[in-house]
Short mmCIF file of C-alpha atoms and ligand atoms in Angstrom, two decimals:
data_model
loop_
_atom_site.label_atom_id
_atom_site.label_comp_id
_atom_site.label_asym_id
_atom_site.label_seq_id
_atom_site.Cartn_x
_atom_site.Cartn_y
_atom_site.Cartn_z
CA MET N 4 0.26 0.02 0.07
CA SER N 5 1.15 3.44 -0.78
CA THR N 6 2.21 6.36 1.69
CA PRO N 7 -0.55 7.54 3.88
CA LEU N 8 -2.29 10.62 3.46
CA ARG N 9 -1.84 12.78 6.53
CA LEU N 10 -4.12 15.27 7.99
CA GLY N 11 -4.08 18.22 10.20
CA ILE N 12 -7.58 18.91 11.48
CA ALA N 13 -8.37 22.24 12.89
CA GLY N 14 -11.82 22.63 14.54
CA LEU N 15 -13.18 19.56 16.43
CA GLY N 16 -16.80 20.77 17.04
CA THR N 17 -19.65 19.30 15.25
CA VAL N 18 -18.31 18.55 12.02
CA GLY N 19 -14.52 17.93 13.18
CA ALA N 20 -15.47 15.19 15.80
CA GLY N 21 -17.60 13.76 13.02
CA VAL N 22 -14.71 13.47 10.71
CA VAL N 23 -12.33 12.08 13.37
CA LYS N 24 -15.05 9.45 13.94
CA ILE N 25 -15.29 8.22 10.48
CA ILE N 26 -11.51 8.21 10.10
CA GLN N 27 -11.15 6.15 13.33
CA GLN N 28 -14.05 3.90 12.71
CA ARG N 29 -13.48 3.12 8.92
CA ALA N 30 -9.93 3.13 8.61
CA ASN N 31 -9.86 -0.28 6.66
CA LEU N 32 -12.46 0.87 4.36
CA LEU N 33 -10.96 4.29 3.53
CA ALA N 34 -7.70 2.56 2.92
CA GLN N 35 -9.08 0.09 0.60
CA ARG N 36 -10.95 2.56 -1.38
CA THR N 37 -8.16 4.82 -1.99
CA GLY N 38 -5.44 2.36 -1.66
CA ARG N 39 -3.54 4.35 0.70
CA PRO N 40 -4.04 4.80 4.55
CA VAL N 41 -5.75 8.01 5.61
CA VAL N 42 -4.48 9.16 9.11
CA ILE N 43 -4.72 12.15 11.43
CA SER N 44 -1.26 13.71 12.44
CA ALA N 45 -2.68 16.51 14.31
CA VAL N 46 -5.60 18.31 15.57
CA SER N 47 -6.47 21.83 16.91
CA ALA N 48 -9.34 23.56 18.83
CA ARG N 49 -9.74 26.25 21.31
CA SER N 50 -10.07 24.02 24.42
CA ARG N 51 -7.84 21.27 24.98
CA ASP N 52 -9.76 19.90 27.88
CA LYS N 53 -13.33 19.41 26.27
CA ASP N 54 -14.68 16.01 25.98
CA ARG N 55 -15.45 15.55 22.32
CA GLY N 56 -16.63 11.94 22.58
CA VAL N 57 -13.64 10.85 20.38
CA ASP N 58 -10.19 9.53 21.48
CA LEU N 59 -7.62 12.16 20.51
CA SER N 60 -4.76 10.75 22.59
CA GLY N 61 -2.93 9.51 19.20
CA PHE N 62 -2.61 12.87 17.57
CA ALA N 63 -0.34 15.77 18.00
CA TRP N 64 -2.15 18.95 19.53
CA GLU N 65 -1.32 22.39 18.42
CA ASP N 66 -3.37 25.40 19.97
CA ASP N 67 -2.46 27.29 17.09
CA PRO N 68 -4.21 26.48 13.86
CA VAL N 69 -1.67 28.49 11.77
CA ALA N 70 0.97 26.22 13.22
CA LEU N 71 -1.07 22.75 12.53
CA ALA N 72 -1.50 24.03 9.03
CA THR N 73 2.23 24.26 8.42
CA ARG N 74 3.31 21.10 9.96
CA ASP N 75 5.85 18.88 7.93
CA ASP N 76 3.66 15.73 8.87
CA VAL N 77 0.44 17.48 7.21
CA ASP N 78 -0.49 16.66 3.88
CA VAL N 79 -3.84 18.24 3.96
CA PHE N 80 -5.08 20.89 6.34
CA VAL N 81 -8.91 20.47 7.03
CA GLU N 82 -10.32 23.62 8.30
CA LEU N 83 -13.48 23.19 10.35
CA MET N 84 -13.57 26.06 12.57
CA GLY N 85 -15.88 28.55 10.60
CA GLY N 86 -15.77 32.27 10.28
CA SER N 87 -15.13 34.31 6.98
CA ASP N 88 -12.03 35.84 8.43
CA GLY N 89 -9.75 35.25 11.56
CA PRO N 90 -8.05 32.02 12.27
CA ALA N 91 -9.95 30.21 9.37
CA LYS N 92 -8.68 32.41 6.68
CA ALA N 93 -5.18 32.95 8.49
CA ALA N 94 -4.62 29.34 8.52
CA THR N 95 -5.97 28.37 5.11
CA GLU N 96 -3.57 30.87 3.40
CA ALA N 97 -0.75 29.81 5.78
CA ALA N 98 -1.49 26.05 4.57
CA LEU N 99 -1.33 26.82 0.94
CA ALA N 100 1.93 29.06 1.39
CA ALA N 101 3.25 25.85 2.72
CA GLY N 102 1.78 23.71 -0.31
CA LYS N 103 -0.94 21.78 1.44
CA ASP N 104 -3.95 20.98 0.22
CA VAL N 105 -7.08 22.32 1.87
CA VAL N 106 -10.44 20.72 2.65
CA THR N 107 -12.85 23.15 4.40
CA ALA N 108 -16.71 23.35 5.18
CA ASN N 109 -16.50 27.21 5.33
CA LYS N 110 -19.03 28.65 3.17
CA ALA N 111 -18.57 32.30 4.78
CA MET N 112 -14.76 32.35 4.02
CA LEU N 113 -15.14 31.27 0.52
CA ALA N 114 -18.23 33.50 -0.23
CA HIS N 115 -15.95 36.17 0.59
CA HIS N 116 -12.57 35.29 -0.22
CA GLY N 117 -12.97 32.32 -2.49
CA GLN N 118 -11.46 33.92 -5.84
CA ALA N 119 -8.36 35.05 -3.89
CA ILE N 120 -8.17 31.50 -2.09
CA ALA N 121 -8.67 29.70 -5.43
CA GLU N 122 -5.70 31.82 -7.20
CA GLN N 123 -3.42 31.08 -4.31
CA ALA N 124 -4.22 27.26 -4.45
CA GLU N 125 -3.51 27.35 -8.00
CA ALA N 126 -0.18 29.46 -8.17
CA ALA N 127 1.11 26.81 -5.09
CA GLY N 128 -0.10 23.58 -7.20
CA CYS N 129 -2.56 22.82 -4.56
CA VAL N 130 -6.48 21.97 -4.32
CA VAL N 131 -9.07 23.58 -2.02
CA ARG N 132 -12.17 21.47 -1.76
CA PHE N 133 -15.55 22.48 -0.11
CA GLU N 134 -17.83 19.88 -0.73
CA ALA N 135 -19.37 20.19 2.91
CA ALA N 136 -20.08 23.78 2.58
CA VAL N 137 -23.04 23.50 0.56
CA ALA N 138 -25.98 21.57 1.61
CA GLY N 139 -24.19 19.50 4.14
CA GLY N 140 -24.40 16.01 3.21
CA ILE N 141 -25.72 16.40 -0.67
CA PRO N 142 -22.81 15.85 -3.14
CA VAL N 143 -23.86 18.90 -5.10
CA VAL N 144 -20.28 20.64 -5.47
CA LYS N 145 -19.21 17.37 -6.95
CA ALA N 146 -22.25 16.94 -9.12
CA LEU N 147 -21.78 20.40 -10.71
CA THR N 148 -18.05 20.40 -11.09
CA GLU N 149 -17.66 16.60 -12.17
CA GLY N 150 -21.06 14.80 -12.87
CA LEU N 151 -22.36 17.81 -14.99
CA ALA N 152 -19.03 19.21 -16.27
CA GLY N 153 -20.38 18.66 -19.96
CA ASN N 154 -23.37 20.77 -19.78
CA GLN N 155 -24.12 24.42 -20.20
CA ILE N 156 -26.01 24.86 -16.64
CA THR N 157 -29.11 27.10 -16.88
CA ARG N 158 -30.45 27.33 -13.70
CA VAL N 159 -29.61 26.70 -9.87
CA MET N 160 -32.29 26.72 -7.51
CA GLY N 161 -32.75 25.24 -4.07
CA VAL N 162 -33.46 25.41 -0.24
CA MET N 163 -30.04 25.26 1.45
CA ASN N 164 -30.53 26.47 4.89
CA GLY N 165 -32.12 23.70 7.09
CA THR N 166 -32.72 25.99 9.97
CA CYS N 167 -35.13 28.31 7.82
CA ASN N 168 -36.85 25.17 6.55
CA TYR N 169 -37.34 23.79 9.82
CA ILE N 170 -38.64 26.96 11.11
CA LEU N 171 -41.12 27.45 8.10
CA THR N 172 -42.50 23.80 8.25
CA ARG N 173 -42.85 23.72 11.88
CA MET N 174 -44.74 27.00 11.91
CA GLU N 175 -47.15 25.35 9.34
CA ASN N 176 -47.47 21.91 10.85
CA ALA N 177 -47.70 23.24 14.54
CA GLY N 178 -49.70 26.37 14.00
CA LEU N 179 -47.18 28.24 15.59
CA PRO N 180 -45.90 31.76 15.49
CA TYR N 181 -42.50 32.46 14.25
CA ASP N 182 -41.09 33.57 17.49
CA GLU N 183 -42.05 30.62 19.45
CA VAL N 184 -40.47 28.41 16.74
CA PHE N 185 -37.40 30.42 16.49
CA GLU N 186 -36.87 29.90 20.15
CA GLU N 187 -37.51 26.05 19.72
CA ALA N 188 -34.81 25.94 16.86
CA ARG N 189 -32.48 27.75 19.18
CA ALA N 190 -32.84 25.02 22.22
CA LEU N 191 -32.64 22.28 19.65
CA GLY N 192 -29.21 23.79 18.81
CA TYR N 193 -30.07 24.28 15.12
CA LEU N 194 -28.81 28.12 14.86
CA GLU N 195 -25.87 29.38 14.05
CA ALA N 196 -23.94 31.28 16.84
CA ASP N 197 -25.17 34.47 15.17
CA PRO N 198 -28.84 33.34 13.97
CA ASN N 199 -29.08 36.14 11.34
CA LEU N 200 -26.88 34.01 9.40
CA ASP N 201 -29.67 31.45 9.13
CA VAL N 202 -32.83 33.71 9.46
CA GLY N 203 -31.37 36.64 7.20
CA GLY N 204 -30.77 34.61 4.57
CA ILE N 205 -26.80 34.94 4.54
CA ASP N 206 -25.74 31.56 5.19
CA ALA N 207 -27.89 30.10 2.42
CA GLY N 208 -26.87 33.38 0.21
CA HIS N 209 -23.24 32.08 0.96
CA LYS N 210 -24.04 28.62 -0.22
CA LEU N 211 -25.88 29.91 -3.57
CA SER N 212 -22.66 32.18 -4.30
CA LEU N 213 -20.27 29.27 -4.37
CA LEU N 214 -22.77 26.93 -6.58
CA SER N 215 -23.30 30.13 -9.11
CA ALA N 216 -19.41 30.37 -9.31
CA ILE N 217 -18.95 26.75 -10.62
CA ALA N 218 -22.35 26.74 -12.75
CA PHE N 219 -21.78 29.53 -14.50
CA GLY N 220 -17.79 29.98 -14.42
CA ALA N 221 -18.26 33.08 -12.44
CA GLN N 222 -15.85 34.76 -9.65
CA VAL N 223 -17.77 34.02 -6.29
CA ASP N 224 -20.06 37.41 -5.79
CA PHE N 225 -21.82 37.10 -2.30
CA ASP N 226 -22.62 40.98 -2.74
CA GLY N 227 -24.44 40.15 -5.97
CA VAL N 228 -27.12 38.15 -4.24
CA GLU N 229 -30.47 39.81 -3.57
CA LEU N 230 -30.92 38.64 0.00
CA GLU N 231 -34.12 38.58 2.07
CA GLY N 232 -34.72 36.50 5.09
CA ILE N 233 -37.73 34.90 6.96
CA GLY N 234 -38.11 37.10 9.86
CA GLN N 235 -41.08 39.07 8.46
CA ILE N 236 -43.27 35.79 7.67
CA THR N 237 -46.05 35.33 9.90
CA ILE N 238 -48.51 32.46 10.63
CA GLU N 239 -51.14 34.19 8.68
CA ASP N 240 -48.84 34.17 5.58
CA ILE N 241 -48.25 30.54 5.79
CA ARG N 242 -52.07 29.88 6.42
CA GLN N 243 -53.04 31.88 3.42
CA ALA N 244 -50.44 30.35 1.24
CA ALA N 245 -51.55 27.23 2.16
CA ASP N 246 -54.97 27.92 1.48
CA MET N 247 -54.06 28.94 -2.06
CA GLY N 248 -51.93 25.71 -2.73
CA PHE N 249 -48.49 27.12 -1.93
CA ARG N 250 -45.86 26.79 0.88
CA ILE N 251 -43.36 29.57 1.93
CA LYS N 252 -39.88 28.37 1.17
CA LEU N 253 -36.76 30.44 1.56
CA LEU N 254 -35.59 29.73 -1.90
CA GLY N 255 -32.33 30.39 -4.00
CA VAL N 256 -32.49 31.06 -7.53
CA ALA N 257 -29.33 31.69 -9.79
CA GLN N 258 -29.24 31.90 -13.60
CA LEU N 259 -27.06 33.93 -16.16
CA THR N 260 -29.40 36.27 -18.42
CA GLY N 261 -28.13 38.53 -20.98
CA ARG N 262 -28.13 41.56 -18.29
CA GLY N 263 -25.89 39.52 -16.05
CA LEU N 264 -25.87 37.18 -13.18
CA GLU N 265 -29.07 36.85 -11.32
CA GLN N 266 -28.92 35.39 -7.75
CA ARG N 267 -31.50 35.44 -5.43
CA MET N 268 -32.18 34.13 -1.95
CA THR N 269 -35.57 35.35 -0.69
CA PRO N 270 -38.80 33.72 0.66
CA CYS N 271 -41.14 32.74 -1.96
CA LEU N 272 -44.21 30.81 -2.63
CA VAL N 273 -43.94 27.60 -4.23
CA PRO N 274 -46.46 24.77 -5.18
CA ALA N 275 -47.44 22.80 -2.07
CA LEU N 276 -46.92 19.43 -4.42
CA SER N 277 -43.86 20.42 -6.07
CA PRO N 278 -40.64 18.74 -4.77
CA LEU N 279 -39.37 21.96 -3.39
CA GLY N 280 -43.04 22.47 -1.74
CA GLN N 281 -43.12 18.99 -0.03
CA LEU N 282 -39.52 19.66 1.44
CA GLU N 283 -39.94 19.06 5.26
CA GLY N 284 -37.74 20.23 8.36
CA GLY N 285 -34.03 20.58 8.10
CA THR N 286 -33.62 18.77 4.91
CA ASN N 287 -32.20 20.79 2.01
CA MET N 288 -32.76 20.45 -1.77
CA VAL N 289 -30.96 21.64 -4.72
CA VAL N 290 -32.28 21.76 -8.23
CA LEU N 291 -29.77 21.62 -11.37
CA GLU N 292 -30.70 22.47 -14.60
CA GLY N 293 -28.33 21.87 -17.78
CA ASP N 294 -28.79 21.90 -21.39
CA SER N 295 -27.83 18.42 -21.96
CA VAL N 296 -29.14 16.55 -19.05
CA GLY N 297 -32.12 18.37 -18.12
CA GLN N 298 -33.20 18.93 -14.39
CA ILE N 299 -31.53 17.05 -11.56
CA VAL N 300 -33.17 17.12 -8.06
CA LEU N 301 -30.70 16.37 -5.06
CA ARG N 302 -32.20 16.02 -1.82
CA GLY N 303 -30.78 15.08 1.67
CA ALA N 304 -29.75 16.45 5.02
CA GLY N 305 -28.18 19.75 4.99
CA ALA N 306 -26.40 20.01 8.39
CA GLY N 307 -25.27 17.61 11.11
CA GLU N 308 -22.34 15.84 12.28
CA GLY N 309 -22.76 12.72 10.04
CA PRO N 310 -23.99 14.15 6.81
CA THR N 311 -21.57 16.88 6.84
CA ALA N 312 -18.54 14.89 7.98
CA SER N 313 -19.43 12.48 4.98
CA ALA N 314 -18.92 15.42 2.72
CA VAL N 315 -15.69 16.35 4.08
CA MET N 316 -14.68 12.96 3.57
CA SER N 317 -15.56 12.96 -0.01
CA ASP N 318 -13.13 15.74 -0.48
CA VAL N 319 -10.31 13.82 1.54
CA LEU N 320 -10.60 10.72 -0.36
CA ASP N 321 -10.47 12.57 -3.52
CA ILE N 322 -7.12 13.73 -2.59
CA ALA N 323 -5.94 10.43 -1.37
CA ARG N 324 -6.83 9.20 -4.70
CA GLY N 325 -5.08 11.60 -6.79
CA ILE N 326 -8.13 13.53 -7.83
CA ARG N 327 -7.36 17.01 -8.18
CA VAL N 328 -10.22 19.45 -9.34
CA THR N 329 -9.70 23.13 -9.22
CA THR N 330 -11.89 24.92 -6.93
CA PHE N 331 -14.56 26.37 -8.64
CA GLY N 332 -14.29 23.71 -11.69
CA GLN N 333 -12.09 25.43 -14.04
CA PRO N 334 -8.78 27.55 -13.56
CA ALA N 335 -9.51 30.65 -11.47
CA ALA N 336 -7.70 33.01 -13.98
CA THR N 337 -10.52 31.82 -16.47
CA LEU N 338 -13.63 32.77 -13.88
CA ASP N 339 -15.21 35.82 -15.25
CA ARG N 340 -16.30 38.64 -12.90
CA ILE N 341 -19.89 38.75 -14.05
CA LYS N 342 -22.13 41.72 -13.31
CA PRO N 343 -25.00 41.16 -10.68
CA ALA N 344 -28.53 41.39 -12.51
CA ARG N 345 -31.72 42.00 -10.54
CA ALA N 346 -34.44 39.67 -11.72
CA THR N 347 -36.60 41.24 -14.16
CA ALA N 348 -38.92 38.43 -15.26
CA ALA N 349 -42.43 38.98 -14.32
CA ALA N 350 -44.08 36.84 -11.60
CA PRO N 351 -47.27 36.68 -9.76
CA TYR N 352 -46.41 38.22 -6.21
CA TYR N 353 -48.22 37.71 -2.90
CA LEU N 354 -48.67 40.91 -1.15
CA ARG N 355 -49.88 41.33 2.36
CA MET N 356 -50.47 44.65 4.46
CA ALA N 357 -52.44 45.73 7.34
CA LEU N 358 -54.86 48.76 6.19
CA VAL N 359 -56.25 51.51 8.72
CA ASP N 360 -59.78 50.27 8.92
CA LYS N 361 -61.77 53.45 7.72
CA PRO N 362 -63.55 54.28 4.24
CA GLY N 363 -61.47 55.07 1.26
CA ALA N 364 -58.62 53.00 2.61
CA MET N 365 -58.94 50.07 0.07
CA ALA N 366 -59.46 52.40 -3.02
CA LYS N 367 -56.32 54.24 -2.14
CA VAL N 368 -54.21 51.03 -2.26
CA ALA N 369 -56.13 49.86 -5.52
CA LYS N 370 -55.21 53.11 -6.96
CA VAL N 371 -51.59 52.65 -6.20
CA LEU N 372 -51.27 49.32 -7.42
CA GLY N 373 -53.07 50.66 -10.76
CA ASP N 374 -50.71 53.36 -11.02
CA SER N 375 -47.63 51.09 -10.78
CA GLY N 376 -48.97 48.98 -13.57
CA ILE N 377 -50.08 46.04 -11.24
CA SER N 378 -53.15 44.00 -11.87
CA ILE N 379 -54.88 42.29 -9.10
CA ASP N 380 -55.61 38.72 -9.59
CA ARG N 381 -57.15 38.05 -6.00
CA MET N 382 -57.95 39.95 -2.97
CA ARG N 383 -58.83 39.03 0.50
CA GLN N 384 -59.49 40.73 3.74
CA TYR N 385 -59.64 38.57 6.72
CA GLY N 386 -60.03 38.70 10.64
CA HIS N 387 -60.13 42.51 11.76
CA ASP N 388 -57.40 43.08 14.08
CA GLU N 389 -58.43 46.43 15.40
CA PRO N 390 -57.39 49.22 14.44
CA THR N 391 -56.28 47.55 11.38
CA ALA N 392 -57.57 44.86 8.72
CA PRO N 393 -55.17 42.54 7.17
CA VAL N 394 -55.46 42.57 3.47
CA LEU N 395 -53.81 40.07 1.26
CA PHE N 396 -53.52 40.61 -2.86
CA VAL N 397 -52.39 38.05 -5.28
CA THR N 398 -51.23 39.95 -8.33
CA HIS N 399 -51.09 39.01 -12.12
CA LYS N 400 -47.56 38.50 -13.23
CA THR N 401 -45.54 42.10 -12.60
CA THR N 402 -41.77 43.06 -11.86
CA ARG N 403 -39.98 43.66 -8.93
CA ASP N 404 -39.53 47.13 -9.87
CA ALA N 405 -43.30 47.89 -10.38
CA LEU N 406 -43.88 46.31 -7.07
CA ASP N 407 -41.28 48.37 -5.33
CA HIS N 408 -42.57 51.17 -6.99
CA ALA N 409 -46.09 50.11 -5.48
CA ILE N 410 -44.63 49.62 -2.04
CA THR N 411 -43.27 53.18 -1.81
CA GLY N 412 -46.55 54.64 -3.03
CA LEU N 413 -48.17 52.68 -0.37
CA ALA N 414 -46.32 54.29 2.13
CA GLU N 415 -47.53 57.52 1.09
CA THR N 416 -51.06 56.65 1.48
CA GLY N 417 -51.38 57.22 5.16
CA VAL N 418 -53.67 54.24 5.18
CA VAL N 419 -50.90 51.20 5.07
CA VAL N 420 -49.48 50.32 8.72
CA GLY N 421 -46.01 49.02 8.92
CA ASP N 422 -44.03 47.32 5.92
CA PRO N 423 -46.12 45.36 3.54
CA VAL N 424 -44.79 41.83 2.96
CA ALA N 425 -44.13 40.84 -0.76
CA LEU N 426 -43.37 37.63 -1.80
CA ARG N 427 -42.72 36.03 -5.28
CA ILE N 428 -44.68 32.89 -6.54
CA GLU N 429 -42.65 30.65 -8.54
CA ALA N 430 -44.32 28.36 -10.49
CA LEU N 431 -41.13 25.90 -10.78
P1 NAP Z 619 -18.60 24.19 15.85
O1 NAP Z 619 -19.27 23.05 16.59
O2 NAP Z 619 -18.86 25.39 16.52
O3 NAP Z 619 -17.03 23.94 16.07
C1 NAP Z 619 -16.00 24.79 15.73
C2 NAP Z 619 -14.60 24.33 16.34
O4 NAP Z 619 -13.58 25.11 15.82
C3 NAP Z 619 -14.85 24.05 17.81
O5 NAP Z 619 -14.00 22.83 17.80
C4 NAP Z 619 -14.05 25.14 18.15
O6 NAP Z 619 -13.08 24.95 19.23
C5 NAP Z 619 -12.88 25.33 16.91
N1 NAP Z 619 -11.95 26.61 16.82
C6 NAP Z 619 -12.97 27.91 16.94
N2 NAP Z 619 -12.15 28.82 16.60
C7 NAP Z 619 -10.88 28.19 17.07
C8 NAP Z 619 -9.28 28.79 17.12
N3 NAP Z 619 -9.06 30.04 16.96
N4 NAP Z 619 -8.34 27.98 16.91
C9 NAP Z 619 -8.63 26.78 17.15
N5 NAP Z 619 -10.05 26.27 17.00
C10 NAP Z 619 -11.05 26.91 16.96
O7 NAP Z 619 -18.92 24.55 14.39
P2 NAP Z 619 -19.28 23.33 13.34
O8 NAP Z 619 -20.76 23.10 13.49
O9 NAP Z 619 -18.43 21.81 13.39
O10 NAP Z 619 -19.07 23.99 11.87
C11 NAP Z 619 -17.48 24.22 11.37
C12 NAP Z 619 -17.56 24.43 9.98
O11 NAP Z 619 -18.51 23.81 9.35
C13 NAP Z 619 -17.99 26.12 9.70
O12 NAP Z 619 -17.45 26.45 8.97
C14 NAP Z 619 -19.62 25.66 9.26
O13 NAP Z 619 -20.24 26.81 8.72
C15 NAP Z 619 -19.48 24.52 8.44
N6 NAP Z 619 -20.69 23.74 8.52
C16 NAP Z 619 -21.00 23.06 9.52
C17 NAP Z 619 -22.18 22.28 9.36
C18 NAP Z 619 -23.01 21.82 10.72
O14 NAP Z 619 -24.12 21.02 10.44
N7 NAP Z 619 -22.58 22.11 11.95
C19 NAP Z 619 -22.69 21.95 8.11
C20 NAP Z 619 -22.34 22.62 7.17
C21 NAP Z 619 -21.26 23.38 6.97
P3 NAP Z 619 -13.68 24.52 20.75
O15 NAP Z 619 -14.50 23.17 20.62
O16 NAP Z 619 -12.57 24.38 21.60
O17 NAP Z 619 -14.48 25.79 21.00
N1 HSE Z 620 -27.14 26.88 9.63
C1 HSE Z 620 -26.96 25.99 8.52
C2 HSE Z 620 -28.16 25.37 7.97
C3 HSE Z 620 -25.82 24.95 8.68
O1 HSE Z 620 -29.43 25.31 9.06
O2 HSE Z 620 -28.63 24.91 6.92
C4 HSE Z 620 -25.50 24.16 7.78
O3 HSE Z 620 -24.75 24.95 7.03
#
């Protein structure tokens, strides 16, 4: 058998401990599959004394992840600490400077620094792989980079944040308000340390920007992602959507248009019976569309110890087998800087607002919509909530620009209380 592949693992939390377990429990299987042993030389975390449910006694310990990344007995630096900057970025750069390959689960770091890291890796003759960074255990990076490499990718869509999908489906199934389910998700340990990364759509936006880079040969552009979180969705929105045959999902859509790269991660109404509509709990789903292959749907656990460690191991085993794919599926220097484009394709919208309950209020709203070129498909006023009346419109197809124009106009009527909620209805 050939020489072992030696890992240095920084971060021994949920994912790191999961990776150590797989390597310890399946050493023979991994060696059989790759033709060489996969071993851990050294590990690093903040606290040396924490019980992590794994035996670390056979590994060298480094307090400093940069020192770990540059050790002579490390071939691959496995970065599982997280954070867009700080120690994760410093240690990744140090590893590449020392000629080590890198495997990471860190979508935040790559969404912000992916292009520079890819360029550094290629200049050093190293690879950076990140299967675990997008949709946990689903092998979507490999599917796009390798399995679909012969296709022109036309669209990437998906539900890529399990926490948001848990919150939205739990609200619907248990009839609970957002705040209560948010606290439940916190108690279950689903939320990131900064919950806004989840519910603000940022984590899912990071993931979408990484898939877009591979799909469209573009430099990662997280700033170009149109982002909206789920914090404004009420149980009433979920009930009204369900009543019309829809479910609300935090949906990512990326496509290349003649105007530029469209990337949006926003709550949308999707048909309840569509594959995305039926997605429950913390599960993720990614839909890939290619000109030759048609549509591919990938579904699975988007987070958690086992699924995420499984994805990390896929990258480690590729390196052990000598499979060396560029970070975003083509040389970094050939990735285009594509200008971001706002979605202009017209779609029906769900528009909910609270009106002052007095004569003429509805007429003012109807006038603003008409003046913005928006035609009403359905309208419903439900359950008066003194002193306001909740009102819901479903529009005929319109553009986001027209809708924004209307929302500005609505604020000036003096009869709309608070901000209206506007959700795109995706036909899928
Ligand atoms: P975690 O449970 O919070 O673990 C983070 C680990 O990093 C901890 O062991 C921590 O040490 C260590 N660490 C933090 N700062 C450090 C430093 N300065 N020096 C050395 N070690 C340091 O996080 P996680 O959930 O495993 O996530 C790790 C990465 O995977 C993140 O990039 C995350 O976004 C990504 N990811 C996670 C999941 C998931 O389901 N959890 C899914 C996909 C991707 P201590 O234990 O001593 O505090
Ligand atoms: N916070 C993320 C989620 C973890 O809920 O999907 C996996 O990236």
